[in-house]
Amino acid sequence: MSVLRSAKTWEISESEESDAEIKTDSNREESSTIVRVSCTDFVEGESSDHKCKSLPPSPTKTSESAQTSTLSPPRQNVRGSTPSPARKRRSKEEIEADRERKEKRKEERERQRAAKVREKEERKQEQQRRREAAENLKSLRPENCLKCLSVCIDPVLLQQDGSDILLDTLVAFEWRFNIESQQLPRSITWTRDLPQQGDNDKGLVEEEQMVLVLDLTDFMDMVISVKKILDSEEETETGSFLSPLLECLNRDAKKVVTLLVTGSQPDYSYNACGEALLYETLQSKLGMENLDIEEVLVYLQLCKNVSLVFLDSWQEVTDHVCAVTKALSKRPFKLLTEKAELPFCVDGSWASGVRVERDGSGLMQVWSKQIQQLNRVSPAVASAVTAAYPSPQLLLQAYCSAASEEDRKGLLAGLLVKSGGKERRVGPEISARVYRCFTAQNPQLVLD
């Protein structure tokens, strides 16, 4: 079988050439390249393939397109976009105003930063104050305050029989005590350690309480000296124990002295009626009448604020000293609770106290308790008054709006009181007393 090789060549007609020239011109304007394609079809027992080769653009056409693009005018903006405005130069006033705004913003930031620092410091100080207040309150607790008390005992008392009971009791309770000379012989005093005042040294304060332990013989000498003072109306001739006692009381009028009279001598036996036995002893030994003895006791107790306690033994003296020590340990905390504006509202201060919460609950009960403090005012009467006038301010406004003094006094007289299934009125007497209580300007006025 003979192999025939034939080549077919396509010729382009004139019309096609004209179209090609038009396309070529248009392509030149658009800076595009012309691709010439020649295809050769080989048929010799093989599959006919059309191979297309891209010819590189001629250098003439490339230079022309580059020149055209260089000389062409700039392209216009895309449709819909706005041209960027020309930059405007700012004036000196605008620059100065901008600088002032920046400085103000900077000062505001500095002010806010300083305010935050100040607030943080104030919070720290407030926390420190609360911590110190909590520690101070904790130190005022009786169990902690007892550790700051010291019992000061005059060494003369230790020479008496039975005084070791007092020392053994103080050691057993682990209470602090000192044995040192006192202003008054045979006396017992108390001192309290104060918190630190900046330095490491602690302050020391002496309590007002003082106990003077005397036997019956020494006390009779004091009674004789007091009787001489009452007869002569001069404090010149005094006994061995009365003279330093009066000097101490004159030097410090706030001192509270308690005389513990013990029957330490075997000739005298005391019982619960020690005062009656004292009268008999003074009458027999000194020849004094009961009226004279009463005058002496009144002078000591009322004029000199000296209390008298008659005891049998040192065990009772020890019990009295322990009771005074415990009372002194509770005193600071009680004084702290009494500083409140309404001490009867503090929880636990007294049996019928009312606690006022932060939301104000309990004020109505406080108002009722305040009215019940008046004599012969029952809880039912107080409830009737508080129901008609829920606050003291409303009651005062009602008094101010009354026309006359009689109307103000009888404002509460017609209120209905219900108690025990019965009904009655408050009455003019209680109404007048309540009016005087809330409107009187004299603090010494007797309401009844």
PDB file of N, CA and C in Angstrom, residues 152-156 178-187 189 206:
ATOM      1  N   CYS A 152      -2.428  45.161 142.230  1.00  0.00           N
ATOM      2  CA  CYS A 152      -1.306  45.680 143.022  1.00  0.00           C
ATOM      3  C   CYS A 152      -1.650  45.534 144.510  1.00  0.00           C
ATOM      4  N   ILE A 153      -0.816  44.778 145.234  1.00  0.00           N
ATOM      5  CA  ILE A 153      -1.092  44.436 146.632  1.00  0.00           C
ATOM      6  C   ILE A 153      -0.025  45.070 147.500  1.00  0.00           C
ATOM      7  N   ASP A 154      -0.468  45.707 148.555  1.00  0.00           N
ATOM      8  CA  ASP A 154       0.480  46.294 149.496  1.00  0.00           C
ATOM      9  C   ASP A 154       1.135  45.174 150.312  1.00  0.00           C
ATOM     10  N   PRO A 155       2.457  45.211 150.486  1.00  0.00           N
ATOM     11  CA  PRO A 155       3.124  44.104 151.199  1.00  0.00           C
ATOM     12  C   PRO A 155       2.716  43.963 152.657  1.00  0.00           C
ATOM     13  N   VAL A 156       2.140  45.014 153.262  1.00  0.00           N
ATOM     14  CA  VAL A 156       1.708  44.904 154.658  1.00  0.00           C
ATOM     15  C   VAL A 156       0.597  43.871 154.797  1.00  0.00           C
ATOM     16  N   ASN A 178       1.121  42.442 141.294  1.00  0.00           N
ATOM     17  CA  ASN A 178       2.372  43.036 141.749  1.00  0.00           C
ATOM     18  C   ASN A 178       2.291  43.268 143.251  1.00  0.00           C
ATOM     19  N   ILE A 179       3.399  43.064 143.920  1.00  0.00           N
ATOM     20  CA  ILE A 179       3.495  43.328 145.354  1.00  0.00           C
ATOM     21  C   ILE A 179       4.392  44.545 145.521  1.00  0.00           C
ATOM     22  N   GLU A 180       3.788  45.687 145.785  1.00  0.00           N
ATOM     23  CA  GLU A 180       4.519  46.946 145.897  1.00  0.00           C
ATOM     24  C   GLU A 180       3.781  47.859 146.857  1.00  0.00           C
ATOM     25  N   SER A 181       4.526  48.805 147.409  1.00  0.00           N
ATOM     26  CA  SER A 181       3.946  49.736 148.386  1.00  0.00           C
ATOM     27  C   SER A 181       2.929  50.646 147.711  1.00  0.00           C
ATOM     28  N   GLN A 182       1.809  50.881 148.411  1.00  0.00           N
ATOM     29  CA  GLN A 182       0.725  51.694 147.883  1.00  0.00           C
ATOM     30  C   GLN A 182       0.651  53.019 148.633  1.00  0.00           C
ATOM     31  N   GLN A 183      -0.139  53.919 148.074  1.00  0.00           N
ATOM     32  CA  GLN A 183      -0.327  55.219 148.729  1.00  0.00           C
ATOM     33  C   GLN A 183      -0.976  55.050 150.096  1.00  0.00           C
ATOM     34  N   LEU A 184      -1.944  54.142 150.162  1.00  0.00           N
ATOM     35  CA  LEU A 184      -2.593  53.828 151.430  1.00  0.00           C
ATOM     36  C   LEU A 184      -2.078  52.487 151.913  1.00  0.00           C
ATOM     37  N   PRO A 185      -1.629  52.395 153.118  1.00  0.00           N
ATOM     38  CA  PRO A 185      -1.218  51.081 153.629  1.00  0.00           C
ATOM     39  C   PRO A 185      -2.407  50.132 153.717  1.00  0.00           C
ATOM     40  N   ARG A 186      -2.125  48.847 153.510  1.00  0.00           N
ATOM     41  CA  ARG A 186      -3.136  47.786 153.532  1.00  0.00           C
ATOM     42  C   ARG A 186      -4.203  47.975 152.439  1.00  0.00           C
ATOM     43  N   SER A 187      -3.798  48.461 151.305  1.00  0.00           N
ATOM     44  CA  SER A 187      -4.742  48.693 150.211  1.00  0.00           C
ATOM     45  C   SER A 187      -4.391  47.806 149.015  1.00  0.00           C
ATOM     46  N   THR A 189      -4.952  47.951 144.759  1.00  0.00           N
ATOM     47  CA  THR A 189      -5.350  48.763 143.602  1.00  0.00           C
ATOM     48  C   THR A 189      -5.171  47.955 142.319  1.00  0.00           C
ATOM     49  N   GLU A 206      -3.917  53.931 136.177  1.00  0.00           N
ATOM     50  CA  GLU A 206      -4.407  53.359 137.432  1.00  0.00           C
ATOM     51  C   GLU A 206      -5.920  53.476 137.482  1.00  0.00           C
TER      52      GLU A 206
END
